[in-house]
């Protein structure tokens, strides 16, 4: 609805940190398991995507209001 698609499902797991493992592990094509305590580390390590700042705001708005949360842009 905002002109972007999703190609990866990320499952965030909270538990005892395991720094000897990567922050994110490919479980299957399109599915990544990420350690919750290292979620920011995993996100920052991703290559830049094709979305501009305005599109990121639109996606964030669609996701948060779609699950019934307050409008983050309002």
Coordinates of C-alpha atoms in Angstrom, one line a residue:
X1 CA 0.0 0.0 0.0
X2 CA 3.0 2.3 0.3
X3 CA 4.9 1.0 -2.7
X4 CA 7.3 -1.4 -0.9
X5 CA 7.5 -5.1 -0.4
X6 CA 8.8 -7.3 2.3
X7 CA 11.2 -10.1 1.5
X8 CA 12.4 -11.1 4.9
X9 CA 10.6 -12.3 8.0
X10 CA 12.6 -11.7 11.2
X11 CA 11.9 -13.6 14.4
X12 CA 13.4 -11.8 17.4
X13 CA 14.4 -14.1 20.3
X14 CA 15.0 -12.8 23.8
X15 CA 17.2 -14.9 26.1
X16 CA 20.7 -15.3 27.2
X17 CA 23.0 -13.3 24.8
X18 CA 25.4 -15.5 22.7
X19 CA 28.1 -13.1 21.5
X20 CA 30.0 -16.0 19.9
X21 CA 27.3 -16.3 17.3
X22 CA 26.2 -13.8 14.7
X23 CA 23.5 -11.4 15.7
X24 CA 21.2 -12.8 13.0
X25 CA 21.1 -16.4 11.6
X26 CA 19.4 -17.4 8.4
X27 CA 17.0 -20.1 9.3
X28 CA 15.5 -20.6 5.9
X29 CA 15.3 -18.5 2.7
X30 CA 13.6 -15.3 3.8
X31 CA 13.6 -16.1 7.5
X32 CA 16.2 -14.8 9.9
X33 CA 16.4 -15.4 13.7
X34 CA 17.8 -12.4 15.5
X35 CA 19.0 -12.1 19.1
X36 CA 16.8 -9.4 20.7
X37 CA 19.7 -7.8 22.7
X38 CA 21.6 -7.4 19.4
X39 CA 18.7 -6.3 17.2
X40 CA 20.2 -2.8 16.6
X41 CA 23.6 -4.3 15.8
X42 CA 21.9 -6.6 13.2
X43 CA 19.9 -3.7 11.7
X44 CA 22.9 -1.4 11.4
X45 CA 24.9 -4.1 9.7
X46 CA 22.3 -4.5 6.9
X47 CA 23.2 -2.9 3.5
X48 CA 21.2 0.3 2.7
X49 CA 17.9 -0.5 1.1
X50 CA 16.1 1.3 -1.8
X51 CA 13.7 3.2 0.4
X52 CA 14.0 6.9 1.0
X53 CA 13.3 8.5 4.4
X54 CA 9.7 9.5 3.4
X55 CA 9.0 5.9 2.3
X56 CA 10.4 4.5 5.6
X57 CA 8.0 6.9 7.5
X58 CA 5.1 5.7 5.3
X59 CA 5.9 2.0 6.0
X60 CA 6.4 2.7 9.7
X61 CA 3.0 4.5 9.8
X62 CA 1.3 1.6 7.9
X63 CA 2.7 -1.0 10.2
X64 CA 2.0 0.7 13.5
X65 CA -1.5 1.9 12.6
X66 CA -2.3 -1.4 11.0
X67 CA -1.8 -3.2 14.4
X68 CA -3.9 -0.6 16.2
X69 CA -1.1 1.5 17.7
X70 CA -1.2 5.3 17.7
X71 CA -0.1 7.2 14.6
X72 CA 3.7 7.7 15.0
X73 CA 3.6 10.6 12.6
X74 CA 0.5 12.3 14.2

